[in-house]
XYZ file of C-alpha atoms in Angstrom:
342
model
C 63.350 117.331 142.503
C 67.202 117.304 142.465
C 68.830 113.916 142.673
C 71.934 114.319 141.595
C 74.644 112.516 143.973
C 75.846 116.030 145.399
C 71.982 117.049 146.343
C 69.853 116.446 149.703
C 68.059 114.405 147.788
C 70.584 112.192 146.031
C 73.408 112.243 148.730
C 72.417 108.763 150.199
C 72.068 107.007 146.992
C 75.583 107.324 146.124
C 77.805 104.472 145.446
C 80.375 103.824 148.007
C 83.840 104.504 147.521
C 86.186 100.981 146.778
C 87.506 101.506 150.721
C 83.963 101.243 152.363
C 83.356 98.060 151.309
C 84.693 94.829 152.419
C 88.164 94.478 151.847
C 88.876 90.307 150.118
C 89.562 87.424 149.451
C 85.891 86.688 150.158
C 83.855 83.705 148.845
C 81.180 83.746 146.220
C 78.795 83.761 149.813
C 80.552 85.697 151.509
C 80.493 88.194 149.073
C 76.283 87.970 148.103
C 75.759 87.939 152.167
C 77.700 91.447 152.276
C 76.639 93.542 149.414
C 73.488 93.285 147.863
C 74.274 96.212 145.002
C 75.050 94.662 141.759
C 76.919 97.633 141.000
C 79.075 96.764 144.077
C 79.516 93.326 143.144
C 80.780 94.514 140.309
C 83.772 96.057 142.019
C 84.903 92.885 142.678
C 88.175 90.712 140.365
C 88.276 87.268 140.736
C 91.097 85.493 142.202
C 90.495 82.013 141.473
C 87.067 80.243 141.136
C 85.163 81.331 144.159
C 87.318 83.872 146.080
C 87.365 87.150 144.957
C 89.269 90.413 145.976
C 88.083 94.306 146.076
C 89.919 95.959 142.355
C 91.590 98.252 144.567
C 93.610 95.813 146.170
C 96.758 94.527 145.259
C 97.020 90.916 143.787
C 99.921 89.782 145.522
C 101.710 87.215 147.003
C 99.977 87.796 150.812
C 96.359 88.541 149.554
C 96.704 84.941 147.802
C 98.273 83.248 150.582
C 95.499 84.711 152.810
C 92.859 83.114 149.990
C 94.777 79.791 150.104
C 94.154 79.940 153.574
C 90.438 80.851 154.028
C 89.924 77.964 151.286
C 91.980 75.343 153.295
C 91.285 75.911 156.732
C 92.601 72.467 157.841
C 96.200 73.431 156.112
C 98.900 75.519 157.077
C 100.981 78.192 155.016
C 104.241 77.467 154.533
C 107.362 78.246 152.599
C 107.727 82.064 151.060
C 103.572 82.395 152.184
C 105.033 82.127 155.958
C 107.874 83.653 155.702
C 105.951 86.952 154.066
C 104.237 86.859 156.933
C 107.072 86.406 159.424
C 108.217 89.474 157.499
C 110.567 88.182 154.663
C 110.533 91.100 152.000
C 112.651 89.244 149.970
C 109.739 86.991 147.617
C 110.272 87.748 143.943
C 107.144 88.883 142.053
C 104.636 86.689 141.001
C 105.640 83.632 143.516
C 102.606 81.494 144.679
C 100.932 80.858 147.702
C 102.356 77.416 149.347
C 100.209 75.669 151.917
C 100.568 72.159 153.812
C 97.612 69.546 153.852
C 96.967 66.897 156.004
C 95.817 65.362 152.540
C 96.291 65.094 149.072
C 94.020 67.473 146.711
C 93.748 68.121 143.218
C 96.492 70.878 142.149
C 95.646 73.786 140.696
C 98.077 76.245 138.788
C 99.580 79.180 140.666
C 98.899 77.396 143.880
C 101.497 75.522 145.333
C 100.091 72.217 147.960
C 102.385 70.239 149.841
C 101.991 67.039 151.898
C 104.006 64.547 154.198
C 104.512 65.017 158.244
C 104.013 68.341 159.745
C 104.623 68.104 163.674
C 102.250 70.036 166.029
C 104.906 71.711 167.335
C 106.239 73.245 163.875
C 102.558 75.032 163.662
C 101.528 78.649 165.501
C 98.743 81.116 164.660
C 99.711 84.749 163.353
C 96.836 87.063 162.662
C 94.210 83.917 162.706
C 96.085 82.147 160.003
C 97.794 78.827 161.150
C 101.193 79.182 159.673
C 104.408 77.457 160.272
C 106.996 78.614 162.317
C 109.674 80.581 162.025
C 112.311 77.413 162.543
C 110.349 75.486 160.202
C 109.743 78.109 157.856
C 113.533 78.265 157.263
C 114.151 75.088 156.886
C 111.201 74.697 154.494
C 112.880 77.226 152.413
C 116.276 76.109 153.011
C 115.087 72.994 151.394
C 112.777 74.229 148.611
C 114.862 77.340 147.183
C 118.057 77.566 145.708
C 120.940 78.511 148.308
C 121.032 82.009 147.379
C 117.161 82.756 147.522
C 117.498 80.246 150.903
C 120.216 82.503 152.622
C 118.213 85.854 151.590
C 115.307 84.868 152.706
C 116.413 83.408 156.348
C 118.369 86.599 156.495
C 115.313 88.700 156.637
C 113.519 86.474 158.775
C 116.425 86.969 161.468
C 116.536 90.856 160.911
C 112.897 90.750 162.166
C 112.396 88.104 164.603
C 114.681 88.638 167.704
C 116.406 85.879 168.662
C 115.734 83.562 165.505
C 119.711 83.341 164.139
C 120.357 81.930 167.902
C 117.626 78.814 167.639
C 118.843 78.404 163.912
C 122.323 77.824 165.223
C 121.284 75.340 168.056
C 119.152 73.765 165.471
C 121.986 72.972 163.074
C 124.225 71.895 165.736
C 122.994 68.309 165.284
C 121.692 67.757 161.763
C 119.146 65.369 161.156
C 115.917 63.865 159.033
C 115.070 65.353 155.739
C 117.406 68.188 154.562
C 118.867 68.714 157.208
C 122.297 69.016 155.599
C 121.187 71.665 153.159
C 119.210 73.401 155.860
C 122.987 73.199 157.859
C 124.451 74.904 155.064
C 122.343 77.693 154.740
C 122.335 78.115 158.104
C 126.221 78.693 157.823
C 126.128 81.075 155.381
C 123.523 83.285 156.778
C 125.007 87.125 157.878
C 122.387 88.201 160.972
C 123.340 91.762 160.724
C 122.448 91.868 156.514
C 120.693 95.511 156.217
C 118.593 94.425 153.051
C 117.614 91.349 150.250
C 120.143 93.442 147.757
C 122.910 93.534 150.253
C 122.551 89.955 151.017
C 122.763 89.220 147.235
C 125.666 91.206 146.352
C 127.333 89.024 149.519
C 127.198 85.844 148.344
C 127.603 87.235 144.713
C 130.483 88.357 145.374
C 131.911 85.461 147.772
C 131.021 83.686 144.823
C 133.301 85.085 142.577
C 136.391 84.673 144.960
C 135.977 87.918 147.359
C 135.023 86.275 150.419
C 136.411 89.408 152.462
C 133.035 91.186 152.563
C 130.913 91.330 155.479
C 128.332 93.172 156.524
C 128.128 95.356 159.946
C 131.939 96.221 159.845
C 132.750 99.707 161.760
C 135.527 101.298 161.413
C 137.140 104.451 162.927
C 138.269 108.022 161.236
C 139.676 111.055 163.130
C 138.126 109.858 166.138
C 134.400 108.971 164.584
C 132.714 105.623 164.290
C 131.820 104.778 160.513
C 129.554 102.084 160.240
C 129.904 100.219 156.567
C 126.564 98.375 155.066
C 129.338 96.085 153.547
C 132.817 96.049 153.129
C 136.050 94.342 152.951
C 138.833 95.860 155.464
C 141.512 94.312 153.854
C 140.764 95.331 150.328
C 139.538 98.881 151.910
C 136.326 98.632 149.983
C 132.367 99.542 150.718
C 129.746 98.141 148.834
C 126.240 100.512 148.893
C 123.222 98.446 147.708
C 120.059 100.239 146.494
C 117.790 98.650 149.040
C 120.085 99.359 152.263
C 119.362 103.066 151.072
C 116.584 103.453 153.678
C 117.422 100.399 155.848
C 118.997 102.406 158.852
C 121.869 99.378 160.732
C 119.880 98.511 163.975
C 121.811 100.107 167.202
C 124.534 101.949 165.649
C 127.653 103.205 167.658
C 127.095 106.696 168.856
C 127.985 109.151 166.642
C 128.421 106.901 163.639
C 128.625 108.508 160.227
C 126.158 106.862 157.679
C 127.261 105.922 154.422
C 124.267 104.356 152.605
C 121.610 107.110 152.190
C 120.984 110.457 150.330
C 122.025 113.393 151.583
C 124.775 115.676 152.276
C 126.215 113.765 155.562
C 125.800 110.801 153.549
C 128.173 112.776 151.021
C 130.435 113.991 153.541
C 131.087 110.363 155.121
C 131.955 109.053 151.710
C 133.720 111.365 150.712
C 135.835 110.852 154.173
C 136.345 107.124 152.959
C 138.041 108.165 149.876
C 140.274 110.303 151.530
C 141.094 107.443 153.775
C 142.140 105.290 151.016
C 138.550 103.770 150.587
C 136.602 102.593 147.317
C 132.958 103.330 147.398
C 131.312 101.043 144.872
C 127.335 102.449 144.651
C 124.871 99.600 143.534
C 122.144 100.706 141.112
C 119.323 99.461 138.903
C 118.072 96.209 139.092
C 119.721 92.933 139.796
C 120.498 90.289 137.031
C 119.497 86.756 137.853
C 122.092 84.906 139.962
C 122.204 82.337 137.221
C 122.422 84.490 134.171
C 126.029 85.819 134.086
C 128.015 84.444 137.443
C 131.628 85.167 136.664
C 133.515 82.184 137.429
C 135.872 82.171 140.387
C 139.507 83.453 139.423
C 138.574 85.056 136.265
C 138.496 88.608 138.027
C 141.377 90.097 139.780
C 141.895 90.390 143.444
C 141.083 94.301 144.127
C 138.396 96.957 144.173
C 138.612 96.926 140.076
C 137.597 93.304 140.027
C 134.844 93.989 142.541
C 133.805 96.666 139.756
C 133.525 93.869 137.510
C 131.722 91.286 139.689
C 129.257 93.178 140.452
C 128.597 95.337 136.855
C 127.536 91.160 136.205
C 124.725 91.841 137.762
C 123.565 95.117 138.445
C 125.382 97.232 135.309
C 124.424 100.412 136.242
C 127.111 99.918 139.645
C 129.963 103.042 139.910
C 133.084 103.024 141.645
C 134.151 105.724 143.671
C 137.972 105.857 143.710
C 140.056 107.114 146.086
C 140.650 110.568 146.513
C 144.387 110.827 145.183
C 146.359 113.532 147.021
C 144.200 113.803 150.117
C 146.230 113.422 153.337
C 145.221 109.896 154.356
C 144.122 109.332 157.958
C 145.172 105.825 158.549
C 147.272 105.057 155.370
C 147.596 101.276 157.180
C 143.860 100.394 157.856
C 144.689 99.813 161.356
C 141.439 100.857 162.496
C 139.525 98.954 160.083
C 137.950 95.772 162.410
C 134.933 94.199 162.336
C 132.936 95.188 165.093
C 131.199 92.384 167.864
């Protein structure tokens, strides 16, 4: 008789695929309750001792903050854990899993357990995990990160939770208990309308190094057209395109508005219409130095689009500048239509 896999015969004794069995983290029981195959079992990667995931999935930072969670059911995620959840996009490879417990434990590397008072009212449910919330998620990471990774990370929190950069405000208004001035400070800092983690970054990079002029969300006007900029500095007449903001479309844009971060020919065609207005278009590309590996120091880098060149080749070297189109009639030789918008 033919009992090969493909045959009548041999069709039902099969192994099943990775995606029909149960996705992880599942406990050493868990996982001899569901599958009683060895060969299945064997499908299986450890996490840490006891909780295992399926070798198709990714090991990352919200499959082990799920695990943290199923082991400590008492506790509550916190820190980058909630704020992946919340939707922060912004958690560097490799970070661990934080969670809150009522008591102290035994730590264990890769795992990150924190303790002290966590108010009722600073806990919420999302997707049957008990997780902090979105308040005190950003002030956890306001006072846990440095200010830079802080700011980033609040600012993608706000781009996905309506209303958030309101009740961060009011929250700051009156500073007080633990951290609350550092929380305060990266409160101020924080840009609502940020498109992406990159954009953010090259932000406070750059305010860093002495051009506080750019802002994100700026639109401006040419022959009649809204432009909206990712970020820019009017006064300077210079855009700054960040790889990231490349697919991150600027939520309710004017009608009409030309984009200028993209691919594509009317992502050409607006750029090009900078230049001939008198703009610089300075592209980001390639990955992004640490903050603290090359900052230049404020001063050291001259006032104008070249120095912005320079700033930001610091930390992501493969950036080009896109000069102005010499000889072009100019629209609006004066910038007078270059505002911020509301």
């Amino acid at each position: 008789m033919d009992t090969t896999p493909n045959s009548p015969a041999g069709r039902g004794h099969a192994p099943p695929g990775p995606e029909e069995l149960p996705p992880g983290p599942l406990t050493t029981a868990e996982l001899a309750a569901a599958l009683t195959d060895p060969r299945d079992r064997g499908r299986y990667v450890r996490i840490w001792h006891g909780v295992y995931r399926r070798e198709d999935q990714a090991d990352d930072l919200r499959l082990r903050s799920v695990a943290l969670a199923r082991i400590w059911p008492e506790g509550v995620l916190r820190g980058r854990s909630a704020a992946l959840l919340w939707g922060d996009d912004s958690a560097p490879v490799g970070a661990p899993p934080e969670i809150w417990l009522p008591s102290t434990r035994k730590s264990r590397g890769g795992r990150v357990y924190r303790y002290g008072r966590m108010p009722p009212a600073s806990v919420t449910e999302l997707g049957g995990l008990r997780v902090t919330t979105p308040l005190r998620t950003c002030r956890d990471l306001a006072c846990d990160l440095d200010r830079e990774d802080a700011v980033v990370a609040v600012e993608r929190l706000c781009a996905v939770i309506p209303g958030l950069a309101g009740r961060l405000a009011a929250a700051t208004a009156h500073p007080s208990g633990r951290g609350a001035r550092r929380f305060a400070d990266v409160v101020a800092a924080v840009e609502p309308r940020s498109q992406s983690a990159e954009s953010s970054r090259a932000r406070l990079r750059l305010a860093a190094a002495g051009f506080a002029g750019f802002h994100e969300g700026a639109c401006i006007r040419i022959d009649g057209r809204p432009v909206v900029l990712p970020l820019a500095d009017p006064a300077l007449r210079c855009t700054v395109v960040c790889p990231d903001a490349l697919s991150a479309p600027r939520p309710n844009p004017p009608r009409g508005a030309s984009p200028v971060n993209g691919v594509g020919v009317g992502v050409e065609r607006c750029r090009s219409t900078l230049r001939r207005a008198g703009w610089t278009v300075l592209v980001v590309r390639g990955p992004s130095v640490p903050a603290n590996a090359c900052r230049p120091h404020v001063g050291t880098v001259p006032p104008d689009a070249g120095g912005v060149l320079h700033a930001l080749r610091s930390w992501w070297p493969g950036t080009t500048l896109l000069p102005p189109l010499l000889g072009e009639p100019v629209s609006d030789p004066l910038g007078m239509w270059a505002v911020r918008s509301a």
